[in-house]
CSV table of C-alpha atoms and ligand atoms in Angstrom, one decimal:
chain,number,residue,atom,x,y,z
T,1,UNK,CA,84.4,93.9,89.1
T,2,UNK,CA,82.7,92.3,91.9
T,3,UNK,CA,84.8,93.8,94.4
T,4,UNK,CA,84.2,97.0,93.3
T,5,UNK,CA,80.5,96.7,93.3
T,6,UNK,CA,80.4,95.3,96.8
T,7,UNK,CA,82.5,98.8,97.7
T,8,UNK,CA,80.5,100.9,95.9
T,9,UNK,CA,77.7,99.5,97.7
T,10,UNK,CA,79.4,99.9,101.2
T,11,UNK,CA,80.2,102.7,100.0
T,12,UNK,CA,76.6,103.7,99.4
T,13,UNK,CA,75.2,102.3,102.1
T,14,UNK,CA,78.0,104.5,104.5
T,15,UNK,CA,76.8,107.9,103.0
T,16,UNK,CA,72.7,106.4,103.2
T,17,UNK,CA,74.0,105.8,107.0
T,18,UNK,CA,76.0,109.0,107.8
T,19,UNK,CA,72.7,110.9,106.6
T,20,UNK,CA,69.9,109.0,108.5
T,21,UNK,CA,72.2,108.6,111.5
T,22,UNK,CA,71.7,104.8,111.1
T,23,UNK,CA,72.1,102.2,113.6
T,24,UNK,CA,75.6,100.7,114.8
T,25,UNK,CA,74.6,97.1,114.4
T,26,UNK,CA,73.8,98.2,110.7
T,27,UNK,CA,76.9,99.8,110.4
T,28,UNK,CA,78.8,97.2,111.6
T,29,UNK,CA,77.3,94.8,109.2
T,30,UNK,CA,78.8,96.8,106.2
T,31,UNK,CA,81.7,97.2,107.9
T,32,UNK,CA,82.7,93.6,108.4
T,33,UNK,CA,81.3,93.2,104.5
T,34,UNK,CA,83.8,95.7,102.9
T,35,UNK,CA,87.0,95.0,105.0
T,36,UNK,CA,86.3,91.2,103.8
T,37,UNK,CA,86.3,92.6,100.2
T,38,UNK,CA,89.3,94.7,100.9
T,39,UNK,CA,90.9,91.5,102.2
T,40,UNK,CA,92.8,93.4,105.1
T,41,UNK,CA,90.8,92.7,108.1
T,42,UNK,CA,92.8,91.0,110.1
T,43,UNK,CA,95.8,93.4,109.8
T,44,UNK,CA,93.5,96.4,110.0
T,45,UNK,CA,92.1,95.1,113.7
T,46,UNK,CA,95.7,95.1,115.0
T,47,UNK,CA,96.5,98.2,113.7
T,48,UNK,CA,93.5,99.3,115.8
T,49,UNK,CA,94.6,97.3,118.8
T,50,UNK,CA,97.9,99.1,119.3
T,51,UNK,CA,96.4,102.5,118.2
T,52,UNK,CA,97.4,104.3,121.8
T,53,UNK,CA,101.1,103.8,120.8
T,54,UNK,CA,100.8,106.8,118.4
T,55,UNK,CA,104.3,109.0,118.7
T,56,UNK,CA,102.7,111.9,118.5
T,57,UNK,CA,101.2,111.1,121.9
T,58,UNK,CA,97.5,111.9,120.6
T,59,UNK,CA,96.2,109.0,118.9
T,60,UNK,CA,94.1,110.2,115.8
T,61,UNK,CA,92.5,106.4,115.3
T,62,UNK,CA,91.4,106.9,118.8
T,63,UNK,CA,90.1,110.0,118.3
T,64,UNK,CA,88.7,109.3,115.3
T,65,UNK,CA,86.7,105.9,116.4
T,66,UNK,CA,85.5,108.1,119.5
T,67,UNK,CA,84.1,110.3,116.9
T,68,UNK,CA,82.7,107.8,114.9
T,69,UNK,CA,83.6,109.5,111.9
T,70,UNK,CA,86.3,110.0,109.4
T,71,UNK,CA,86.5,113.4,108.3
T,72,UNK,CA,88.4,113.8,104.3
T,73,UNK,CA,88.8,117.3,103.2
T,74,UNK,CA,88.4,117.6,99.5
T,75,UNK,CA,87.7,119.6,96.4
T,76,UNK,CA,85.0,118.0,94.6
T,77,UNK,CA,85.7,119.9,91.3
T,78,UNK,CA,88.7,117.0,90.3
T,79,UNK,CA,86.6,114.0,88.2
T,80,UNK,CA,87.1,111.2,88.7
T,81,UNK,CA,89.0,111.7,92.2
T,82,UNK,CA,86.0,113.5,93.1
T,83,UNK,CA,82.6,115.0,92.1
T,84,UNK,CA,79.3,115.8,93.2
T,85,UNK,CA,77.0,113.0,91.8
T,86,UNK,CA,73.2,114.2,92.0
T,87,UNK,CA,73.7,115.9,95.9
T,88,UNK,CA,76.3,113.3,97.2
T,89,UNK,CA,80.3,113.5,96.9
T,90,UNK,CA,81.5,110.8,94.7
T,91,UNK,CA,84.9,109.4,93.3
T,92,UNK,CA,87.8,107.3,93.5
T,93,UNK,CA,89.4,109.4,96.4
T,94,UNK,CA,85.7,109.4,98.2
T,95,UNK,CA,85.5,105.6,97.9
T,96,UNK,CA,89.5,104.9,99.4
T,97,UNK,CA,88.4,107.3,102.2
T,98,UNK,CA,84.9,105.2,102.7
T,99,UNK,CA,87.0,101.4,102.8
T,100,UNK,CA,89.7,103.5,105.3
T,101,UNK,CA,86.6,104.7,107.4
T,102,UNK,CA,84.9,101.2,106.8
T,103,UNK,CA,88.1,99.2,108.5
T,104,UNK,CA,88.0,102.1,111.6
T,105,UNK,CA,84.2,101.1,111.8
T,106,UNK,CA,83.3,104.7,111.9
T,107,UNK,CA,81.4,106.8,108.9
T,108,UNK,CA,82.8,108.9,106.1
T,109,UNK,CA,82.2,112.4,106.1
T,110,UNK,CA,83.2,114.5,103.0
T,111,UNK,CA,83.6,118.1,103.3
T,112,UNK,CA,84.0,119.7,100.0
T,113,UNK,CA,86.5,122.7,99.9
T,114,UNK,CA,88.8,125.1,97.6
T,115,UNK,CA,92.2,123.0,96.9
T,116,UNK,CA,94.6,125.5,98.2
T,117,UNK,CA,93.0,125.2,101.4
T,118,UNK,CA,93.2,121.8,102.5
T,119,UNK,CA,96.7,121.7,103.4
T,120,UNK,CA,95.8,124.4,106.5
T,121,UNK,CA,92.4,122.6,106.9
T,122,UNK,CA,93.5,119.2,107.8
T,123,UNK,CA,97.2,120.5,110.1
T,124,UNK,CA,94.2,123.1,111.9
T,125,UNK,CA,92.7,120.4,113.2
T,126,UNK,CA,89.3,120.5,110.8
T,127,UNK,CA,89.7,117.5,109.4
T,128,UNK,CA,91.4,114.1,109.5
T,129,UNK,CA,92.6,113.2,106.0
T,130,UNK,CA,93.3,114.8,102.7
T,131,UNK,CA,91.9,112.6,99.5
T,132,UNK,CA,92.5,115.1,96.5
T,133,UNK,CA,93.9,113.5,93.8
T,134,UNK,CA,97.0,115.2,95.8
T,135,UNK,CA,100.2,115.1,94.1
T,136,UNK,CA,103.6,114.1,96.6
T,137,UNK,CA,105.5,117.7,96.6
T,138,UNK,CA,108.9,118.7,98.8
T,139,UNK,CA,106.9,121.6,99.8
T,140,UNK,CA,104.0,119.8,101.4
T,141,UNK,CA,105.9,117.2,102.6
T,142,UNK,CA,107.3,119.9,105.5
T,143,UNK,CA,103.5,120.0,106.8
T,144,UNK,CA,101.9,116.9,106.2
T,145,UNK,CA,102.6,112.6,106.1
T,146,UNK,CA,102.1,110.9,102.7
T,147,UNK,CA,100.3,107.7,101.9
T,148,UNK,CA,102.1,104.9,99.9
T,149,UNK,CA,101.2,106.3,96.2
T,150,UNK,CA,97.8,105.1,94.9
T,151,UNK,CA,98.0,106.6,91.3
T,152,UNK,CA,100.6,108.2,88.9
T,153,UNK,CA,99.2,111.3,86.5
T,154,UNK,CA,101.1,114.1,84.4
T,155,UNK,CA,99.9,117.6,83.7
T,156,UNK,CA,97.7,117.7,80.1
T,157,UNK,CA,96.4,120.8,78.0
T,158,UNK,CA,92.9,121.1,77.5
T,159,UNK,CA,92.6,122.9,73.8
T,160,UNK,CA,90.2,124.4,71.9
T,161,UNK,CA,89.6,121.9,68.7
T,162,UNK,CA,91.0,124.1,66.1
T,163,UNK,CA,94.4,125.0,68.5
T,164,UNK,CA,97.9,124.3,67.1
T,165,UNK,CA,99.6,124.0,70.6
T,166,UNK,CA,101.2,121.0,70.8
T,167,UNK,CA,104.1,121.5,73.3
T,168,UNK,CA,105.4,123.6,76.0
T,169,UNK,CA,107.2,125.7,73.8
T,170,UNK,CA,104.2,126.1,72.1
T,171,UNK,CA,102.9,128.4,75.3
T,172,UNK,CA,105.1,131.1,74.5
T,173,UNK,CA,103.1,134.3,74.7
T,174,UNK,CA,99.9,132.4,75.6
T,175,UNK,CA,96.9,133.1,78.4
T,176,UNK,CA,97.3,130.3,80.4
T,177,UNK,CA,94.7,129.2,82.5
T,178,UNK,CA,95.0,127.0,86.1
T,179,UNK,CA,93.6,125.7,89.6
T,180,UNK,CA,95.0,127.8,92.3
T,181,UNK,CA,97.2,126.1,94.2
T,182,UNK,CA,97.7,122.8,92.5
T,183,UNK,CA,100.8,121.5,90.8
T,184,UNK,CA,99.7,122.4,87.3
T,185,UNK,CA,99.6,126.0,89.0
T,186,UNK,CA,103.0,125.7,90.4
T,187,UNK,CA,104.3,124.2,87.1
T,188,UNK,CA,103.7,126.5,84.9
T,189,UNK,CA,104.1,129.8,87.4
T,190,UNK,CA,107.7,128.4,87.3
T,191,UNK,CA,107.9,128.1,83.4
T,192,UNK,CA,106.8,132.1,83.7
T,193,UNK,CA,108.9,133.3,86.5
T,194,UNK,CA,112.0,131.4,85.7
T,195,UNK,CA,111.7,129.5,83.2
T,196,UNK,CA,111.0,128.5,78.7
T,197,UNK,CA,108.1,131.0,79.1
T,198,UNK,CA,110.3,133.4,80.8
T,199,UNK,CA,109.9,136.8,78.7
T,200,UNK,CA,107.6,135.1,76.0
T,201,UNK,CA,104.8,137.2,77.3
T,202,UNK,CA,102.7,134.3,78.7
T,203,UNK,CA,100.3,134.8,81.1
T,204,UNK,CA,98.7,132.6,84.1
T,205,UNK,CA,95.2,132.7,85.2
T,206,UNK,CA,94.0,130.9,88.7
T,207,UNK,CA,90.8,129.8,88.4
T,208,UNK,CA,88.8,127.6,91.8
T,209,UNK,CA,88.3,124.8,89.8
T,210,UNK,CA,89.3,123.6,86.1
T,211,UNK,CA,86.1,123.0,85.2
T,212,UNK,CA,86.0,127.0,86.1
T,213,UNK,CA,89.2,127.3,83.8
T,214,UNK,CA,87.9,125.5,81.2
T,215,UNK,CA,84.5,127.9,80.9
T,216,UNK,CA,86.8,130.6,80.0
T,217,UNK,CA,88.9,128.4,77.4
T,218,UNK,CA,85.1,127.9,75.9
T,219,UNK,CA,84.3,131.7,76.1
T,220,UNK,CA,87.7,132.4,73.9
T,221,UNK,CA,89.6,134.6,77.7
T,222,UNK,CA,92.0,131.4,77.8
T,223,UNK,CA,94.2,130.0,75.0
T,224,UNK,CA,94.5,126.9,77.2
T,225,UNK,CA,94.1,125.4,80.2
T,226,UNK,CA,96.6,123.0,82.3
T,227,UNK,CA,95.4,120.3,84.6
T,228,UNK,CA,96.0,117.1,85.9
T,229,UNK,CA,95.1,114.2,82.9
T,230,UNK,CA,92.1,112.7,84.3
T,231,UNK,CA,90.1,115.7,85.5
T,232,UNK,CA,91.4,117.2,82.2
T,233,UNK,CA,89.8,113.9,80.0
T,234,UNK,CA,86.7,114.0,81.9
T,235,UNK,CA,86.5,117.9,81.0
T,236,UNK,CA,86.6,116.9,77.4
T,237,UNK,CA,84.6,114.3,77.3
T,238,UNK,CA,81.9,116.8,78.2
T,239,UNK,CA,82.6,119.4,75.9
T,240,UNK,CA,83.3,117.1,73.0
T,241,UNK,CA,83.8,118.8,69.7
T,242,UNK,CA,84.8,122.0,71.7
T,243,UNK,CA,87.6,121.3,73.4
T,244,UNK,CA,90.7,118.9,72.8
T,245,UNK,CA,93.3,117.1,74.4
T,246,UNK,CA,96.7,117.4,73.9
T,247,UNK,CA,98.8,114.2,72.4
T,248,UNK,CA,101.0,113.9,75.8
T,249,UNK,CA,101.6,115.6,78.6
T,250,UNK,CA,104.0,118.5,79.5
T,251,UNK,CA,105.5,117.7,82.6
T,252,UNK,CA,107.3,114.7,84.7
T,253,UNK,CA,104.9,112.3,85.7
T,254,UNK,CA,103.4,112.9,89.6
T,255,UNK,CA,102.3,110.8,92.4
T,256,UNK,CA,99.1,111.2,94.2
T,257,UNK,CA,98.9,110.3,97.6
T,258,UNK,CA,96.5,110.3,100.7
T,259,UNK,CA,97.9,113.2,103.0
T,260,UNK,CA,97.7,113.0,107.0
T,261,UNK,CA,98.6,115.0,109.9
T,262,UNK,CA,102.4,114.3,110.7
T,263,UNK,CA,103.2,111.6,113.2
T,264,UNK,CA,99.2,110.5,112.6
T,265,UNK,CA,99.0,107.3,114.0
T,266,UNK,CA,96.1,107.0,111.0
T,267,UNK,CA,99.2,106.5,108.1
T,268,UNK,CA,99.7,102.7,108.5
T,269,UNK,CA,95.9,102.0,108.6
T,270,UNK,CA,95.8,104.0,105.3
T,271,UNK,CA,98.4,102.2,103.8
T,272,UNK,CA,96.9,98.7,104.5
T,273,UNK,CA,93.7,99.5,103.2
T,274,UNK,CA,95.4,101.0,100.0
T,275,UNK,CA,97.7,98.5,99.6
T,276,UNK,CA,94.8,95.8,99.5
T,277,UNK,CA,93.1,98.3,97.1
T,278,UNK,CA,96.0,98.3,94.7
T,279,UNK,CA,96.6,94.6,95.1
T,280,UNK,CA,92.9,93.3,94.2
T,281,UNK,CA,93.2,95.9,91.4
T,282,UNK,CA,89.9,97.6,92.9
T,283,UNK,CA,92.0,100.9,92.4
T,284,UNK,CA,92.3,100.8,88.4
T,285,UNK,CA,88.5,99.6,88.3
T,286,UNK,CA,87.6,102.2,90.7
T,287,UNK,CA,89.1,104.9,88.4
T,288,UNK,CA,87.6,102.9,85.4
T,289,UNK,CA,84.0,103.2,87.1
T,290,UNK,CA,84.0,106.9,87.9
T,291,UNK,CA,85.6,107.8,84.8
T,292,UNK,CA,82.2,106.4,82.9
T,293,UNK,CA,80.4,107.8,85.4
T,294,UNK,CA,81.3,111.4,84.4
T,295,UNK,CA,81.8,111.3,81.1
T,296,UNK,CA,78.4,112.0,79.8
T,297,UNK,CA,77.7,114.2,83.1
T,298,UNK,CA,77.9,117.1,81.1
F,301,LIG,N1,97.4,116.7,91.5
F,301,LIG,C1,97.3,118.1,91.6
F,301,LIG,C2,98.0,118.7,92.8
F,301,LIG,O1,98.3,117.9,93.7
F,301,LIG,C3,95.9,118.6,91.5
F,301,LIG,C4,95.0,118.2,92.6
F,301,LIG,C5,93.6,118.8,92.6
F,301,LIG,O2,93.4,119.8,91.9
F,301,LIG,N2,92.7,118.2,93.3
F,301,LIG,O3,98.2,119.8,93.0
């Protein structure tokens, strides 16, 4: 729990430095503090030393340290991955990116967008890295480099209490609500188009965010929304007694993953620092932490 504390607080003291332009001696103070914590210093500075090798020519670490920022495009509508807590972006995605831009020794900076745009966002050149609770897919895989996986999640229903759906058969003929652009989306689009709710007169519904989808389950225009299971838990933890769960979830399980430009020369610093992160369990707590810190956010 420790560790995760002392990241939080980097963390903290990062965005408390991003806004009042602090000083670099500060900044390198935290720095040194949280890539201790993260226990991957040492590998982290030779990764650093040898960035100019990148393949793709353009090194983004040097580009990035010239900067003297880290730039994660995001949708901050996904709790726990990431939320807006008070005015400041928050999550488990927003404090991997802040321990990645901690062992660079440059700040974080979030920029909070719709989901099904951060795939053109980061390969047009306005960002550096995608944390988004981002499942691995074949199709994004053609424009973008994955991270090592840092978390496994399914799709989940979100219910009204009284609702009898208990399975995907159960959608048949149902108003089905989703986020644009996200796998939940894609899953059940393919259920409609070619698949058990082929003919059964289903509908789907995009919405920007779940949270969005879920205010038209409440107002009776949905039967039921699908989302990712931890966004979808935190939903119902703040709506509790007016919407439910489902027992389990309705798909394979998926993968989420950091995304990159491809050929970055940023993916093997990622992977250290996550790999340090999944090791010293500060991952799982992480997730713990933010998932308390939502629930009664309602
Ligand atoms: N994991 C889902 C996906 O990759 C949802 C991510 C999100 O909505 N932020 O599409």
């Amino acid at each position: 729990m420790k560790k995760v504390l002392a990241m939080l607080l980097a963390a903290a003291m990062m965005f408390s430095l991003a806004a009042c332009g602090g000083s670099s001696s500060s900044s390198a103070a935290s720095t040194d503090a949280a890539s201790s914590e993260a226990g991957s210093s040492t590998e982290a500075s030779s990764e650093e030393g040898s960035s100019e090798e990148a393949s793709s020519g353009e090194s983004d670490v040097a580009r990035i340290q010239a900067a003297g920022e880290l730039v994660m495009l995001t949708n901050c509508g996904f709790p726990p991955f990431e939320y807006i807590d008070g005015t400041e972006p928050a999550g488990v995605d927003v404090d991997i990116c802040a321990a990645i831009a901690e062992e660079l020794g440059v700040e974080l900076r979030v920029v909070d967008m719709d989901f099904d745009g951060v795939i053109n966002a980061l390969v047009s050149g306005k960002g550096d890295i995608i944390g988004a609770g981002m499942t691995i897919t074949e199709e994004r895989l053609q424009s973008v480099d994955f991270s090592d996986v840092y978390f496994t999640s399914a799709q989940y229903m979100i219910l009204p209490p009284d609702s009898t759906i208990a399975s995907l058969a159960d959608l048949a003929g149902k108003s089905i609500g989703v986020q644009t652009g996200t796998t939940g989306d894609l899953f059940i689009d393919g259920e409609i188009s070619d698949g058990a709710l082929k003919d059964t007169g289903a509908t789907l519904k995009q919405y920007k965010t779940g949270l969005e989808a879920s205010l038209d389950l409440l107002n009776g225009r949905l039967d039921v929304v699908v989302l990712d299971q931890f966004p979808a838990q935190t939903i119902v933890s703040q709506n509790e007694g007016a919407l439910k769960l489902s027992d389990g979830a309705i798909n394979d399980s998926e993968s989420y993953a950091l995304a990159v430009n491809k050929g970055s020369d940023l993916l093997p610093v990622v992977n250290e620092v996550l790999a340090g992160m999944l090791e010293d369990g500060s991952i799982d707590e992480l997730v713990t932490f933010h998932t308390e810190n939502t629930a009664d956010a309602a």
